[in-house]
Short mmCIF file of C-alpha atoms and ligand atoms in Angstrom, two decimals:
data_model
loop_
_atom_site.label_atom_id
_atom_site.label_comp_id
_atom_site.label_asym_id
_atom_site.label_seq_id
_atom_site.Cartn_x
_atom_site.Cartn_y
_atom_site.Cartn_z
CA MET A 383 3.26 -13.49 13.65
CA ASP A 384 1.04 -16.50 14.64
CA ASN A 385 -2.36 -14.48 14.87
CA CYS A 386 -1.45 -11.50 12.03
CA ILE A 387 -3.84 -12.01 9.53
CA PHE A 388 -1.83 -10.93 6.42
CA CYS A 389 0.60 -13.20 7.47
CA LYS A 390 -1.98 -16.20 7.38
CA ILE A 391 -2.42 -15.04 3.83
CA ILE A 392 1.16 -15.73 3.26
CA ARG A 393 1.58 -18.70 4.67
CA GLY A 394 -1.94 -20.12 2.21
CA GLU A 395 -3.94 -20.51 5.79
CA ILE A 396 -6.43 -17.87 4.63
CA PRO A 397 -6.98 -17.90 0.90
CA SER A 398 -6.17 -15.43 -1.47
CA ARG A 399 -6.23 -14.35 -5.44
CA LYS A 400 -3.36 -13.51 -6.18
CA VAL A 401 -2.01 -11.48 -8.78
CA TYR A 402 2.12 -11.59 -8.49
CA GLU A 403 4.73 -13.43 -6.16
CA ASP A 404 8.17 -13.80 -6.06
CA GLU A 405 10.68 -15.40 -2.85
CA ASN A 406 9.77 -12.29 -1.07
CA THR A 407 6.61 -10.48 -1.89
CA LEU A 408 2.72 -11.28 -2.69
CA SER A 409 0.25 -9.64 -4.18
CA PHE A 410 -3.03 -9.72 -3.72
CA MET A 411 -6.61 -8.57 -4.24
CA ASP A 412 -7.96 -6.49 -1.52
CA VAL A 413 -11.56 -7.81 -0.92
CA ALA A 414 -13.52 -4.67 0.60
CA GLY A 415 -14.68 -3.79 -2.95
CA ASP A 416 -14.52 -0.60 -2.94
CA VAL A 417 -13.40 0.27 -6.09
CA ASP A 418 -12.55 -1.88 -8.67
CA GLY A 419 -9.23 -3.14 -8.91
CA HIS A 420 -8.67 -3.12 -5.34
CA ILE A 421 -4.21 -4.39 -4.66
CA LEU A 422 -2.38 -5.19 -1.76
CA VAL A 423 1.12 -5.69 -1.99
CA ILE A 424 2.85 -6.63 1.29
CA PRO A 425 6.13 -8.27 2.20
CA LYS A 426 7.00 -12.31 3.73
CA LYS A 427 8.29 -10.83 6.09
CA HIS A 428 6.52 -9.88 8.62
CA VAL A 429 7.00 -5.59 9.08
CA THR A 430 4.00 -3.42 10.81
CA ASN A 431 4.14 -0.44 8.25
CA VAL A 432 6.67 1.91 6.99
CA LEU A 433 7.29 2.66 9.98
CA ASP A 434 9.68 0.32 11.43
CA CYS A 435 10.49 -1.30 7.87
CA ASP A 436 13.99 -1.96 6.95
CA LYS A 437 15.95 -0.78 3.77
CA GLU A 438 15.84 -4.36 2.11
CA THR A 439 12.18 -4.89 2.68
CA LEU A 440 11.11 -2.16 1.91
CA ASP A 441 13.18 -1.96 -1.24
CA GLN A 442 11.43 -5.31 -2.40
CA THR A 443 7.71 -4.86 -1.71
CA ILE A 444 8.64 -1.66 -3.80
CA GLU A 445 9.84 -3.37 -7.15
CA THR A 446 6.40 -5.39 -6.23
CA VAL A 447 4.61 -2.61 -6.31
CA LYS A 448 6.32 -1.09 -10.26
CA LYS A 449 6.18 -4.46 -11.53
CA VAL A 450 2.08 -4.56 -10.72
CA ALA A 451 1.19 -1.38 -11.30
CA ASN A 452 3.81 -1.69 -14.81
CA HIS A 453 1.17 -4.58 -15.59
CA LEU A 454 -1.92 -2.97 -14.79
CA THR A 455 -0.88 -0.08 -17.25
CA GLU A 456 1.06 -1.79 -19.79
CA ASP A 457 -1.05 -4.93 -20.10
CA CYS A 458 -4.04 -4.26 -18.24
CA GLY A 459 -5.89 -1.81 -20.09
CA TYR A 460 -5.70 0.96 -17.10
CA GLU A 461 -3.83 4.34 -17.51
CA GLY A 462 -3.10 4.45 -13.81
CA VAL A 463 -2.91 3.88 -10.73
CA ASN A 464 -2.97 5.18 -7.03
CA ILE A 465 -0.60 3.91 -3.98
CA LEU A 466 -1.41 4.43 -1.17
CA ASN A 467 0.03 3.49 2.49
CA ALA A 468 -1.50 3.86 6.04
CA SER A 469 1.57 3.61 8.62
CA GLY A 470 -0.01 4.05 11.52
CA GLN A 471 -3.54 3.74 13.31
CA PRO A 472 -3.85 7.44 13.46
CA ALA A 473 -3.98 6.89 9.17
CA GLY A 474 -6.14 4.55 9.17
CA GLN A 475 -3.70 1.10 9.22
CA SER A 476 -6.24 -1.93 9.87
CA VAL A 477 -4.56 -4.69 9.08
CA PHE A 478 -0.49 -4.04 11.22
CA HIS A 479 1.19 -5.91 8.52
CA LEU A 480 3.00 -3.13 5.80
CA HIS A 481 1.15 -2.54 2.84
CA PHE A 482 0.46 -0.78 -0.11
CA HIS A 483 -3.03 -0.27 -1.96
CA ILE A 484 -3.10 -0.10 -5.64
CA ILE A 485 -6.23 1.16 -7.08
CA PRO A 486 -5.88 1.11 -11.06
CA ARG A 487 -6.77 3.61 -12.36
CA LYS A 488 -8.59 5.25 -16.21
CA SER A 489 -9.49 8.65 -17.04
CA THR A 490 -13.01 8.31 -17.15
CA ASP A 491 -13.13 7.51 -13.42
CA PRO A 492 -15.77 9.04 -12.04
CA PHE A 493 -14.00 9.44 -8.71
CA THR A 494 -10.52 11.11 -7.26
CA GLY A 495 -8.57 9.08 -5.41
CA TRP A 496 -7.12 11.46 -3.04
CA PRO A 497 -8.62 11.79 0.05
CA VAL A 498 -11.03 14.15 0.63
CA TYR A 499 -9.01 16.23 3.29
CA PRO A 500 -11.05 19.54 5.26
CA GLY A 501 -8.24 22.53 4.55
CA ALA A 502 -5.26 23.72 5.45
CA LYS A 503 -5.64 24.91 8.94
CA GLU A 504 -2.66 26.88 9.95
CA GLU A 505 0.12 29.06 7.93
CA ILE A 506 1.96 26.76 5.88
CA GLU A 507 5.21 28.91 7.13
CA ASP A 508 4.33 27.39 10.59
CA VAL A 509 4.07 24.01 9.74
CA HIS A 510 7.35 24.14 7.61
CA LYS A 511 9.71 25.23 10.30
CA ARG A 512 8.11 22.33 13.08
CA VAL A 513 8.83 19.60 10.27
CA THR A 514 11.96 20.28 8.15
CA MET A 515 15.10 19.09 8.23
CA ILE A 516 17.06 21.13 6.37
CA ASP A 517 18.92 23.92 8.25
P1 LIG B 2039 -5.41 -0.37 5.46
O1 LIG B 2039 -6.90 -0.64 6.26
O2 LIG B 2039 -5.08 0.11 4.86
O3 LIG B 2039 -4.92 -1.13 7.02
O4 LIG B 2039 -6.04 -1.55 4.72
C1 LIG B 2039 -6.28 -3.06 5.11
C2 LIG B 2039 -6.54 -3.36 3.75
O5 LIG B 2039 -6.46 -4.92 4.18
C3 LIG B 2039 -8.42 -3.11 3.80
O6 LIG B 2039 -8.53 -3.03 2.18
C4 LIG B 2039 -9.14 -5.07 3.75
O7 LIG B 2039 -10.20 -4.73 3.12
C5 LIG B 2039 -7.64 -5.56 3.36
N1 LIG B 2039 -8.13 -7.14 4.09
C6 LIG B 2039 -8.48 -7.29 5.29
N2 LIG B 2039 -8.94 -8.82 4.92
C7 LIG B 2039 -8.46 -9.36 4.27
C8 LIG B 2039 -8.22 -10.58 3.23
N3 LIG B 2039 -8.34 -11.94 3.49
N4 LIG B 2039 -7.46 -10.60 2.24
C9 LIG B 2039 -8.07 -9.02 0.97
N5 LIG B 2039 -7.73 -8.10 1.86
C10 LIG B 2039 -8.17 -8.30 2.97
#
């Protein structure tokens, strides 16, 4: 995709701080500067997000997420990771090339990795009826 910023990183047209690369995926430092160690994992094939991603590409990308996460916890002194993905603009996606955020974590971190939600407003039974795929 000509104008996709992550495709430009893959093609080397924009610099990145690479963490891992193989034939199908790339991992590099996120430049947000919001939390130490913020890392992204992307497929080299341009897909928008989880919603339009084919199984093979998703499998390859998740395999790299696991590789990087294991490296962080086994070799880099971290104790856990948060793995985050936004699929779709209403979910907070701002770059429309599939990516998973990896936030390395330590038990002493003074923050939670989970979004702060406003509290459920609907009855759980009502939502369950609407979303369940089980007859
Ligand atoms: P999202 O909002 O979930 O789509 O995440 C997009 C992420 O891409 C943000 O965390 C940005 O900081 C990150 N980002 C945007 N441009 C670059 C870049 N050139 N290099 C590294 N990370 C980037």
